[in-house]
mmCIF file of C-alpha atoms in Angstrom:
data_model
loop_
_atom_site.group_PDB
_atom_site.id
_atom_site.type_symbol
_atom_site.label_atom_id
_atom_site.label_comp_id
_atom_site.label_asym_id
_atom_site.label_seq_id
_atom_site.Cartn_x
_atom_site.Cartn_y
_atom_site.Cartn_z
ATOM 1 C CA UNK P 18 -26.983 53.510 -12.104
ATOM 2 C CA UNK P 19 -25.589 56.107 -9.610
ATOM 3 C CA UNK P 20 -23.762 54.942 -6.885
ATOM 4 C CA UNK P 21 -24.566 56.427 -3.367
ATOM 5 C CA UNK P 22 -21.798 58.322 -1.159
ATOM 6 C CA UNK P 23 -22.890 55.657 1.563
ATOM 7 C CA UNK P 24 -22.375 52.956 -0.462
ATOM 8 C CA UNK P 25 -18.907 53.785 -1.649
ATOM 9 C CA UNK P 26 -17.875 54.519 2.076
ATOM 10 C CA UNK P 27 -18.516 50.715 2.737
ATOM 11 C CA UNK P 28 -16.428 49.549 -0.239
ATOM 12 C CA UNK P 29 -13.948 51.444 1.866
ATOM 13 C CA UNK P 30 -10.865 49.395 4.211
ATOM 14 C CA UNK P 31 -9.765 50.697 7.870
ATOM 15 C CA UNK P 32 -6.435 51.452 6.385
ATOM 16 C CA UNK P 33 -8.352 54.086 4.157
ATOM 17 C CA UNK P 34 -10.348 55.517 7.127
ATOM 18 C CA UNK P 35 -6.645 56.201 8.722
ATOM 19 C CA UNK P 36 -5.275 57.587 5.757
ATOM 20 C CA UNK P 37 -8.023 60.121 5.372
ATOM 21 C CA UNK P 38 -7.905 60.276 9.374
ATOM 22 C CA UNK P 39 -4.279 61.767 9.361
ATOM 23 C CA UNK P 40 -4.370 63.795 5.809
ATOM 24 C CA UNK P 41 -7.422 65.483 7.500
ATOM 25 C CA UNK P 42 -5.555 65.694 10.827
ATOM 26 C CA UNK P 43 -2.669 67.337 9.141
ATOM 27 C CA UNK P 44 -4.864 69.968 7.140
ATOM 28 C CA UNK P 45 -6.389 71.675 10.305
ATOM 29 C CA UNK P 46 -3.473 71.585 11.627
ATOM 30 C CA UNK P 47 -2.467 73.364 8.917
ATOM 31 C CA UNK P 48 -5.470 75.772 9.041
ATOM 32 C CA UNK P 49 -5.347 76.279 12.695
ATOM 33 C CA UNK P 50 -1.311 77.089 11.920
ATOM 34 C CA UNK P 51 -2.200 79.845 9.537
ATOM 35 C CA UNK P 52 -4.854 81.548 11.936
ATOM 36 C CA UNK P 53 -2.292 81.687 14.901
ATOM 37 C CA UNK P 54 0.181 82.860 12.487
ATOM 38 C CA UNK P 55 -1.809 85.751 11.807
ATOM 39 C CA UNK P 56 -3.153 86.424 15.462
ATOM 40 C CA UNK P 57 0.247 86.279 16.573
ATOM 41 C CA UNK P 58 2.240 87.963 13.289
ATOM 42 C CA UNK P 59 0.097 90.390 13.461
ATOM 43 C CA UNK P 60 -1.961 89.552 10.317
ATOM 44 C CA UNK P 61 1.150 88.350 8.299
ATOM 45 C CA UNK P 62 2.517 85.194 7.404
ATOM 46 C CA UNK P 63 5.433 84.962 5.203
ATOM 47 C CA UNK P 64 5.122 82.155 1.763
ATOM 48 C CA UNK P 65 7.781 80.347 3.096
ATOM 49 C CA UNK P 66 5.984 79.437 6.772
ATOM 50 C CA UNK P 67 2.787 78.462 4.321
ATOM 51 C CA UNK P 68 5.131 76.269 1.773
ATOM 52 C CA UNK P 69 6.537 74.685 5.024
ATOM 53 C CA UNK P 70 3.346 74.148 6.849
ATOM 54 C CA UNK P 71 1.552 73.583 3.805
ATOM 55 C CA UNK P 72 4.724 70.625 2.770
ATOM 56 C CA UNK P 73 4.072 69.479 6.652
ATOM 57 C CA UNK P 74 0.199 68.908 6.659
ATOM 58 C CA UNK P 75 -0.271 67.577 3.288
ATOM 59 C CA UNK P 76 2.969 65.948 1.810
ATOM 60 C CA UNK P 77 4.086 64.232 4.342
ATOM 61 C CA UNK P 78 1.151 62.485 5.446
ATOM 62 C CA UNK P 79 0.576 61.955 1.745
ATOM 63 C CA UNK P 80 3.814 59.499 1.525
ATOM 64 C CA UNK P 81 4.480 58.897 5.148
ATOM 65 C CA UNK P 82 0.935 57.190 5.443
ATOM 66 C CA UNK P 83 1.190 54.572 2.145
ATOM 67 C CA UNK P 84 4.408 53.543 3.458
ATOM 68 C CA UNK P 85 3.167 52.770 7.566
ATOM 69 C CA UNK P 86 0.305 51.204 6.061
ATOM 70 C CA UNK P 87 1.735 48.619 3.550
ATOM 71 C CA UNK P 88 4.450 48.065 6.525
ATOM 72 C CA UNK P 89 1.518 47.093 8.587
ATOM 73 C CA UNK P 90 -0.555 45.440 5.712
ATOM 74 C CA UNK P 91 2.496 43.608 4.670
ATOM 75 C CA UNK P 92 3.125 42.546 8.576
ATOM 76 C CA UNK P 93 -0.494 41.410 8.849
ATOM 77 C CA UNK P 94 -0.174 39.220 5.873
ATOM 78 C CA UNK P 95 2.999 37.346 6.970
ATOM 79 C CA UNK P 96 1.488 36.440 10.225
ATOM 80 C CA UNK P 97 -1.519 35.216 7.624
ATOM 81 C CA UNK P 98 1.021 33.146 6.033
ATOM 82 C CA UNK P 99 2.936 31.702 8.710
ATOM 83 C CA UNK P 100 -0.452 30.642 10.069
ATOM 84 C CA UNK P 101 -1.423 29.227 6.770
ATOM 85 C CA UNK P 102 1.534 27.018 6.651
ATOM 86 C CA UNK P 103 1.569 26.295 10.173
ATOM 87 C CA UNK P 104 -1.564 24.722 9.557
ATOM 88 C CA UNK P 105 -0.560 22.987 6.152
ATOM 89 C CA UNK P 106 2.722 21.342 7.876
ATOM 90 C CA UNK P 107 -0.265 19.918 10.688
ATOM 91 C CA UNK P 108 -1.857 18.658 7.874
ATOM 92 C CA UNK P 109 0.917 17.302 5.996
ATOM 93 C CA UNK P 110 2.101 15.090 9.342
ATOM 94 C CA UNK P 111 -1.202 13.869 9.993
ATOM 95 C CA UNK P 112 -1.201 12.483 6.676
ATOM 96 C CA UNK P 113 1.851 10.904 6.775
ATOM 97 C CA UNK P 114 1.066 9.217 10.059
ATOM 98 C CA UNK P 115 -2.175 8.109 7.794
ATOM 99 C CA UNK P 116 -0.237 6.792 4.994
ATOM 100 C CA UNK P 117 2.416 4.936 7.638
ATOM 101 C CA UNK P 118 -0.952 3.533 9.599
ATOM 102 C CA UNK P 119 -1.825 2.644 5.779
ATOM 103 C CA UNK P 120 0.750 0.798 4.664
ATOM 104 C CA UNK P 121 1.621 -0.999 8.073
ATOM 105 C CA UNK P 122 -1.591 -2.235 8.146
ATOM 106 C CA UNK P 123 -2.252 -3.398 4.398
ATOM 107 C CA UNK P 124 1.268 -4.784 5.217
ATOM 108 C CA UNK P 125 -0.484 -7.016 7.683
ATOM 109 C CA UNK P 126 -3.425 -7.882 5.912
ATOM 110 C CA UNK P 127 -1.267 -8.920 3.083
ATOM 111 C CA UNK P 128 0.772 -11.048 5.388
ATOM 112 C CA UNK P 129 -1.436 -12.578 6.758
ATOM 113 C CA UNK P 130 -3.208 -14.650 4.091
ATOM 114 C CA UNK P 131 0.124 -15.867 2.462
ATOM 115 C CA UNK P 132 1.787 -16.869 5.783
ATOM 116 C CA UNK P 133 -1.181 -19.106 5.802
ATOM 117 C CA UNK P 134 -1.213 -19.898 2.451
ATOM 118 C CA UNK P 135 2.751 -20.644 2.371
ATOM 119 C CA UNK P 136 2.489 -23.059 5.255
ATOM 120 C CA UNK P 137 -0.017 -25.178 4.387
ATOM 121 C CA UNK P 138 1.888 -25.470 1.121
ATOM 122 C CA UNK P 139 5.130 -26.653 2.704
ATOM 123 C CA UNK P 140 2.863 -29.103 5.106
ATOM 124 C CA UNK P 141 1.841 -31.050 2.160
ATOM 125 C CA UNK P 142 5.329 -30.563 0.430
ATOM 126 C CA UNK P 143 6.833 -32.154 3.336
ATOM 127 C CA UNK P 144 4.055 -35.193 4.542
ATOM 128 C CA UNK P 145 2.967 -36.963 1.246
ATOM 129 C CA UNK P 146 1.595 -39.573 3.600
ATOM 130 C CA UNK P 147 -1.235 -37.283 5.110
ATOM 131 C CA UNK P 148 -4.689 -38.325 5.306
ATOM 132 C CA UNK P 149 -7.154 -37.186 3.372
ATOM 133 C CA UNK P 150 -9.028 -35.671 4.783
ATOM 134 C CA UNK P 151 -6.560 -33.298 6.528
ATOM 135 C CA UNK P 152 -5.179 -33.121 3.028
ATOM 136 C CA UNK P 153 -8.686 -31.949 1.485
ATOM 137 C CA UNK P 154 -9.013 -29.313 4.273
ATOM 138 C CA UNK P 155 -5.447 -27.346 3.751
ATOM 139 C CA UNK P 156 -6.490 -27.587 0.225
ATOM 140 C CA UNK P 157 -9.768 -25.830 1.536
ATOM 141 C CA UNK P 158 -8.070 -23.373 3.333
ATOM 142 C CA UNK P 159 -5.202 -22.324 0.885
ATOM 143 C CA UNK P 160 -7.776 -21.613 -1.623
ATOM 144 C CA UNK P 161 -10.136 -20.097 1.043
ATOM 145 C CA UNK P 162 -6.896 -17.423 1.790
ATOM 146 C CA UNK P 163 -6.200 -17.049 -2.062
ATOM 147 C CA UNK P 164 -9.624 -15.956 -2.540
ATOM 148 C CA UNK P 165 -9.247 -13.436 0.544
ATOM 149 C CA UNK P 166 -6.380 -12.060 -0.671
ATOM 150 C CA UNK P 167 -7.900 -11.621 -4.097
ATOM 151 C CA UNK P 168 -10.800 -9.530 -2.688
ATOM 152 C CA UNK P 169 -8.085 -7.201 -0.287
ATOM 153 C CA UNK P 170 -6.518 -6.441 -3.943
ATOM 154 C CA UNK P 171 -9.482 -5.956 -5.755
ATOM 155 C CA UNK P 172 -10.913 -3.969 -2.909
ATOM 156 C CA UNK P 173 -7.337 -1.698 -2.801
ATOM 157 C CA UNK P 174 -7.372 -1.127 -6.598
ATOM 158 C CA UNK P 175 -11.434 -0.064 -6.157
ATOM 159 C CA UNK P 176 -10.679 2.394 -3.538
ATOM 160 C CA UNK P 177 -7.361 3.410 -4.877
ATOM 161 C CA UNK P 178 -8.987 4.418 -8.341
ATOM 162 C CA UNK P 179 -12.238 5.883 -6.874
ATOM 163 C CA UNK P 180 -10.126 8.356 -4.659
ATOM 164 C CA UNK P 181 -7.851 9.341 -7.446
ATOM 165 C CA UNK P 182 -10.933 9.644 -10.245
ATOM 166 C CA UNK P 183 -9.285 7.444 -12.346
ATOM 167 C CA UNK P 184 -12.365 5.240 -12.540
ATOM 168 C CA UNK P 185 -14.872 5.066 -14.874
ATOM 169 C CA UNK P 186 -18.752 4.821 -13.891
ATOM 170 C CA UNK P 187 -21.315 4.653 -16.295
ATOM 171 C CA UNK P 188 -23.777 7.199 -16.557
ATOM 172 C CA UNK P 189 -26.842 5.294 -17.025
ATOM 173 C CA UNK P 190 -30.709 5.178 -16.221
ATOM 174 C CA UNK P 191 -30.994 2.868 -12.881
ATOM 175 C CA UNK P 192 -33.859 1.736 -10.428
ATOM 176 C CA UNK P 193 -32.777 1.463 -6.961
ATOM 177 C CA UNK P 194 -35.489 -1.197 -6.958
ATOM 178 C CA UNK P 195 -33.621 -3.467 -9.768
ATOM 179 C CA UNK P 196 -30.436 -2.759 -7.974
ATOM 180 C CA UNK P 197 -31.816 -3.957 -4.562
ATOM 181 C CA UNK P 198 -33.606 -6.660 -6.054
ATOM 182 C CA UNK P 199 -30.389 -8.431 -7.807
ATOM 183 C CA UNK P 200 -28.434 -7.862 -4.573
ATOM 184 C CA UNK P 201 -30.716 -9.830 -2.422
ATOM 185 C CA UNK P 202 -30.625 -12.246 -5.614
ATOM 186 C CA UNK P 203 -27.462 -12.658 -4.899
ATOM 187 C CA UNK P 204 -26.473 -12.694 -1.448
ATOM 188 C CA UNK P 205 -30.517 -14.467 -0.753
ATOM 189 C CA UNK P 206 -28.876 -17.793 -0.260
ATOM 190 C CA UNK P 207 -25.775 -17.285 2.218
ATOM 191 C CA UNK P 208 -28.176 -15.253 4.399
ATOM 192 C CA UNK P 209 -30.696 -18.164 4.231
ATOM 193 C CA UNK P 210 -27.829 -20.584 4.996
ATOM 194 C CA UNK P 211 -26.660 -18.146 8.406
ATOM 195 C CA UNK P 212 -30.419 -18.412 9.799
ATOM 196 C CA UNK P 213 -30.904 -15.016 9.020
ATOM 197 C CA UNK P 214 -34.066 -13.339 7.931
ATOM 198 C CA UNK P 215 -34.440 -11.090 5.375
ATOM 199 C CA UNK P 216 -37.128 -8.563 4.707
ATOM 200 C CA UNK P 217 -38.151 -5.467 2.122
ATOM 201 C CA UNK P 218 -40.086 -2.654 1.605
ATOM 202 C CA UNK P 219 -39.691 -0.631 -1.024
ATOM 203 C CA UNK P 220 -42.559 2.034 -2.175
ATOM 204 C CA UNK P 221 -43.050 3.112 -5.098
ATOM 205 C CA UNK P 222 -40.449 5.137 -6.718
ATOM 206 C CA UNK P 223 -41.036 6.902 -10.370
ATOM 207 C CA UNK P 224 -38.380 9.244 -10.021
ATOM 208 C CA UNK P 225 -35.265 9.159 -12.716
ATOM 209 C CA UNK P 226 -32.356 8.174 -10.753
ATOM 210 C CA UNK P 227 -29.040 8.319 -12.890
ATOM 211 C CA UNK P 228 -25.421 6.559 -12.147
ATOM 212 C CA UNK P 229 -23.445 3.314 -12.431
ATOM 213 C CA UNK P 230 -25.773 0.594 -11.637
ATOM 214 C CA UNK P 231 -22.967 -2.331 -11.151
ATOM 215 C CA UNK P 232 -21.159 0.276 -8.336
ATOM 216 C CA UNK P 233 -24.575 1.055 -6.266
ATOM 217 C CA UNK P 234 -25.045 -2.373 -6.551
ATOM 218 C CA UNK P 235 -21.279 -2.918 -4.584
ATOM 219 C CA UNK P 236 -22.703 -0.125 -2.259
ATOM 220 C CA UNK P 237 -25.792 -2.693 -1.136
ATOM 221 C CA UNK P 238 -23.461 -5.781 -1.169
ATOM 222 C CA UNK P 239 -21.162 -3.845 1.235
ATOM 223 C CA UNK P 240 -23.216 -2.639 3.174
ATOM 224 C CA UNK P 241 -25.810 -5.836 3.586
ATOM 225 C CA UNK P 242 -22.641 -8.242 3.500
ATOM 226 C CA UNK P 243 -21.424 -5.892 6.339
ATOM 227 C CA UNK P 244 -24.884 -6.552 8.306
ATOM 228 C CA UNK P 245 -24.939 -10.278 8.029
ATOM 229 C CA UNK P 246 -21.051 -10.306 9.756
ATOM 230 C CA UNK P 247 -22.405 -8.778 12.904
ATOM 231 C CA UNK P 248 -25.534 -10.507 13.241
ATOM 232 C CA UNK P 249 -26.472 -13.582 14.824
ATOM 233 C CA UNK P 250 -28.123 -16.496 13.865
ATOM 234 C CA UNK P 251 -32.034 -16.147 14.150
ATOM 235 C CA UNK P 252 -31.366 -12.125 13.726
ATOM 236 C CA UNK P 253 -33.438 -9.930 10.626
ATOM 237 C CA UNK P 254 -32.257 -7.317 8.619
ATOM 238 C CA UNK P 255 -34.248 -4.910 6.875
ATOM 239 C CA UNK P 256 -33.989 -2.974 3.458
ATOM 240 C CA UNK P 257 -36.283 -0.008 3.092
ATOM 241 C CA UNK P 258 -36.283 2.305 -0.123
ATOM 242 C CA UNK P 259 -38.435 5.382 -0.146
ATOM 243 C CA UNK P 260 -37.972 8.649 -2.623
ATOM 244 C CA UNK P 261 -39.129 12.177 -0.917
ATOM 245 C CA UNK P 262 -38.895 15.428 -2.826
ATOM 246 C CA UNK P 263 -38.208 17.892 0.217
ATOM 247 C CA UNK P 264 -35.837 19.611 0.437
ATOM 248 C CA UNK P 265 -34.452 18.236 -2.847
ATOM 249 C CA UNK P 266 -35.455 15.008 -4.815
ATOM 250 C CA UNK P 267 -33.927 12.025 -3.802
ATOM 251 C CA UNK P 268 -33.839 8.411 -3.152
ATOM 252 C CA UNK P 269 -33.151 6.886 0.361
ATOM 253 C CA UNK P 270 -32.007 3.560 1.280
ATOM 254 C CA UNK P 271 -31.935 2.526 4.597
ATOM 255 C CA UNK P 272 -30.530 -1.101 5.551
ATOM 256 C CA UNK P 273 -30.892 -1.928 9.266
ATOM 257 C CA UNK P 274 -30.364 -5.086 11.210
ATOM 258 C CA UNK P 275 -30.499 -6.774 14.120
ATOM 259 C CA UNK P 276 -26.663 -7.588 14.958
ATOM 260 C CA UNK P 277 -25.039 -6.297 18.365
ATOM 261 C CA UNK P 278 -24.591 -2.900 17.420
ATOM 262 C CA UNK P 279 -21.488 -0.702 17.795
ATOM 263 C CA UNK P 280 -19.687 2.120 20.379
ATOM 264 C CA UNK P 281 -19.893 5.574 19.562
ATOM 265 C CA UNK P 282 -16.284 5.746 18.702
ATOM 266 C CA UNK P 283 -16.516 2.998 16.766
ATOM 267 C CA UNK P 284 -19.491 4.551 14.906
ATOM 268 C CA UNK P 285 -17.588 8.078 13.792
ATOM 269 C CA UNK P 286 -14.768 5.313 12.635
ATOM 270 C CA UNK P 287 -16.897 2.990 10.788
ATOM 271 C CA UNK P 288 -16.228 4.584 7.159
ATOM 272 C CA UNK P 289 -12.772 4.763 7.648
ATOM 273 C CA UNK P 290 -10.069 2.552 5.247
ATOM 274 C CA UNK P 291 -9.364 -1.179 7.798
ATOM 275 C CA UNK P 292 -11.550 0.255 10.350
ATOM 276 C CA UNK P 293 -13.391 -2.913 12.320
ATOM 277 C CA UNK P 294 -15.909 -2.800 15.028
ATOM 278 C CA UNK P 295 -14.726 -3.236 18.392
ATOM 279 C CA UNK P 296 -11.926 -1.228 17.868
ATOM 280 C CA UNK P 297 -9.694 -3.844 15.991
ATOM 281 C CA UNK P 298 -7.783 -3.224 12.947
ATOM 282 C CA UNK P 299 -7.495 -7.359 12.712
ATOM 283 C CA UNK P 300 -10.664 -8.560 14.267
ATOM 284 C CA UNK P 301 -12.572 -12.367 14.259
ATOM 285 C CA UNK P 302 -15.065 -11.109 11.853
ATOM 286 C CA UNK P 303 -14.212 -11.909 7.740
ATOM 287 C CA UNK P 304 -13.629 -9.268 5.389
ATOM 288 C CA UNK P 305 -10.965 -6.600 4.488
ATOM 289 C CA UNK P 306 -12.331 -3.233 6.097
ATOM 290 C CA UNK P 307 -12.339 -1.788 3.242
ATOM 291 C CA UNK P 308 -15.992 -2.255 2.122
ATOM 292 C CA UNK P 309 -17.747 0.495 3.856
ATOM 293 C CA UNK P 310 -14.957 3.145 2.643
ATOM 294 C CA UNK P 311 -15.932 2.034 -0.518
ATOM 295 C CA UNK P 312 -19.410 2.506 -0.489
ATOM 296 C CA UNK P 313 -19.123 5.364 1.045
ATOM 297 C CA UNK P 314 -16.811 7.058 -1.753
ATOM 298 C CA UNK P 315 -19.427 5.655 -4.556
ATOM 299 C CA UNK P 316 -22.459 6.967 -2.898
ATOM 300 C CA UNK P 317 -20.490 10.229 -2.292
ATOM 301 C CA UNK P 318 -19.361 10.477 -6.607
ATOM 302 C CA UNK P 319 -22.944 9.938 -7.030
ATOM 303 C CA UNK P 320 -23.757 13.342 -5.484
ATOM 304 C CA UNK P 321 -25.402 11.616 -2.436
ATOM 305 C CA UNK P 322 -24.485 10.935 1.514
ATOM 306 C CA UNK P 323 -24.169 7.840 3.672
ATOM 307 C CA UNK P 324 -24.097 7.535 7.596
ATOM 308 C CA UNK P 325 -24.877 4.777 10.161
ATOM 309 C CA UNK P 326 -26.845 5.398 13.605
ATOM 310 C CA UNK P 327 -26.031 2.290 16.190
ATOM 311 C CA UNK P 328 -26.319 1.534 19.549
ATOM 312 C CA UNK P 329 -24.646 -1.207 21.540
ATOM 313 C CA UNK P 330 -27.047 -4.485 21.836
ATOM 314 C CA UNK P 331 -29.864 -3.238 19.737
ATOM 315 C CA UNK P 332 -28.373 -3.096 16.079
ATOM 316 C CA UNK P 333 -27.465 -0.766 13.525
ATOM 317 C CA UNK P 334 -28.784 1.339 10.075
ATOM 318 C CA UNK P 335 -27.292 2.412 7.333
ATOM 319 C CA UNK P 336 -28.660 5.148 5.335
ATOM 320 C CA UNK P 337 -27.943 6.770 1.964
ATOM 321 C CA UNK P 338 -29.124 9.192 -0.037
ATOM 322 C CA UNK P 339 -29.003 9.488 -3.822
ATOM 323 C CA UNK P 340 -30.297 12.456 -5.948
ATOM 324 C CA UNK P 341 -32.600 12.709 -8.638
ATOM 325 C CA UNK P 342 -33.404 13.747 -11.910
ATOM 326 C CA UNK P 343 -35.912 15.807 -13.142
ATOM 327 C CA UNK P 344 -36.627 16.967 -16.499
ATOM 328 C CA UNK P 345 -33.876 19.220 -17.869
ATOM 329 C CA UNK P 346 -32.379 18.972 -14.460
ATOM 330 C CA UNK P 347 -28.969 17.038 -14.148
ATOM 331 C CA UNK P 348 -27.953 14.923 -11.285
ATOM 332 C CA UNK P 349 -26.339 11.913 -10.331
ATOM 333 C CA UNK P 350 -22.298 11.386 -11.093
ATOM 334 C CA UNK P 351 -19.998 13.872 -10.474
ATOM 335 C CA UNK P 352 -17.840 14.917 -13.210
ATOM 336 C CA UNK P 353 -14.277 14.085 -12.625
#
């Protein structure tokens, strides 16, 4: 197909509009040269006043104009660059501060469980005549710490291979109801035990939903393990599933509770590696801080989303969204 004048003109840079600007600039100059020549010369102009002029208006501009422009050009893009790595070096120091915040405070969390762990040891190194009982509850608590410690490593290891793509997740037919259903299965009887109650409602959902069940699975343990922490005894918490097909077909899984909510700042934080409510890296409440970074880099390889709306007093819910398949249509994991 033909290509219009006006539509060639766009294609067209500034630094070609000057170009053309001064060649055209030069050549009635030229012109207008030639006419006074004559006016004044009485008619004549000699060749060499015309090679001149003509070497003036033309030439010139023709290799005088390249080399201002790729000056400028070349200007232009070094102040691009130096911006570019301006901005890279910012980046670069923020992330070390992260990985020094990292490792001082998986330093601590480390620490912590074998300081314990190490004292109670020498205690019943050192008094063979304890009682019992005391005896039976440093026991308790060494193996209560080994167990904590376990789940920091595991927890590391899971987020360390997740962010890298190193691990594996199935690709896999799964029903968010089956994968709801074994969680509460599973953590049913702690939440009994902690006077909390427990509700459902999950409609009906035919849509094909493909991924790793055992990780989505982590993703409701997290995130419902997470609930019962921060919410009392006599409080509820709530699991809703629902699948919509506007704008896109999905699956969404809200889990909401009762528990005594969380600051704003706290809220943009909560999916953050350590992060703890109240603003603590090392706070009262159990757990490594990990499990919400977690679920929210599974939910995110599964091509969905997870946030949290909160306020202080009144509780908080989690939300995430998975994506569908339908018919020839692929969704779920993302390849790595």
């Amino acid at each position: 197909m033909k290509v219009r004048v006006p539509d060639r003109l766009r294609r067209l840079s500034p630094w070609h509009y000057i170009w053309i600007a001064i060649v055209c600039s030069q050549a009635l100059t030229f012109l207008l040269s030639v006419v006074q020549g004559r006016l004044w010369w009485g008619g004549s102009v000699s060749r060499e006043t015309l090679i001149v002029g003509f070497v003036d208006a033309l030439i010139v501009p023709l290799v005088i104009a390249p080399v201002i422009i790729y000056l400028v050009r070349d200007a232009a893009e070094l102040r691009k660059m130096n911006v570019a790595l301006q901005e890279m070096n910012q980046k670069l120091q923020e992330l070390d501060t992260m990985k020094s915040d990292f490792v001082s405070v998986v330093s601590h969390e480390l620490r912590t469980p074998l300081t314990t762990i190490k004292a109670f040891a020498e205690l019943l190194i050192l008094k063979q005549n304890m009682p019992d009982q005391r005896r039976k509850n440093m026991i308790a608590s060494i193996n209560e710490e080994s167990e904590r410690l376990t789940r920091l490593v595991s927890d590391l290891l899971d987020l360390a291979r997740i962010e890298s793509g190193q691990i594996k997740m199935r690709q896999e037919e799964v029903s968010i109801e089956d994968v709801i259903r074994r969680t509460v299965m599973s953590l049913g009887p702690m939440l009994e035990s902690n006077g909390l109650r427990l509700t459902t409602a999950i409609s009906q959902l035919p849509g094909r939903l493909r991924g790793d069940k055992d990780r989505l699975v982590q993703v409701v343990t997290n995130i419902l393990s997470n609930a019962a922490k921060f919410t009392n005894t006599g409080g509820s918490i709530h699991i809703a599933a629902r699948q919509e097909e506007k704008p896109l077909p999905q699956i969404i899984v809200e889990i909401s509770d009762t528990g005594r909510g969380m600051s704003t700042a706290d809220l943009e934080r909560i999916f953050e590696k350590f992060h703890r409510s109240e603003d603590q890296i090392v706070g009262a409440a159990e757990g490594t801080g990990l499990g919400l970074s977690i679920a929210r880099q599974i939910v995110e390889h599964h091509g969905g989303k997870i946030w949290a709306e909160s306020e202080e007093g009144k509780g908080s819910s989690f939300t995430f969204v998975l994506p569908l398949r339908r018919g020839g249509q692929r969704g779920g994991l993302k390849n790595h």
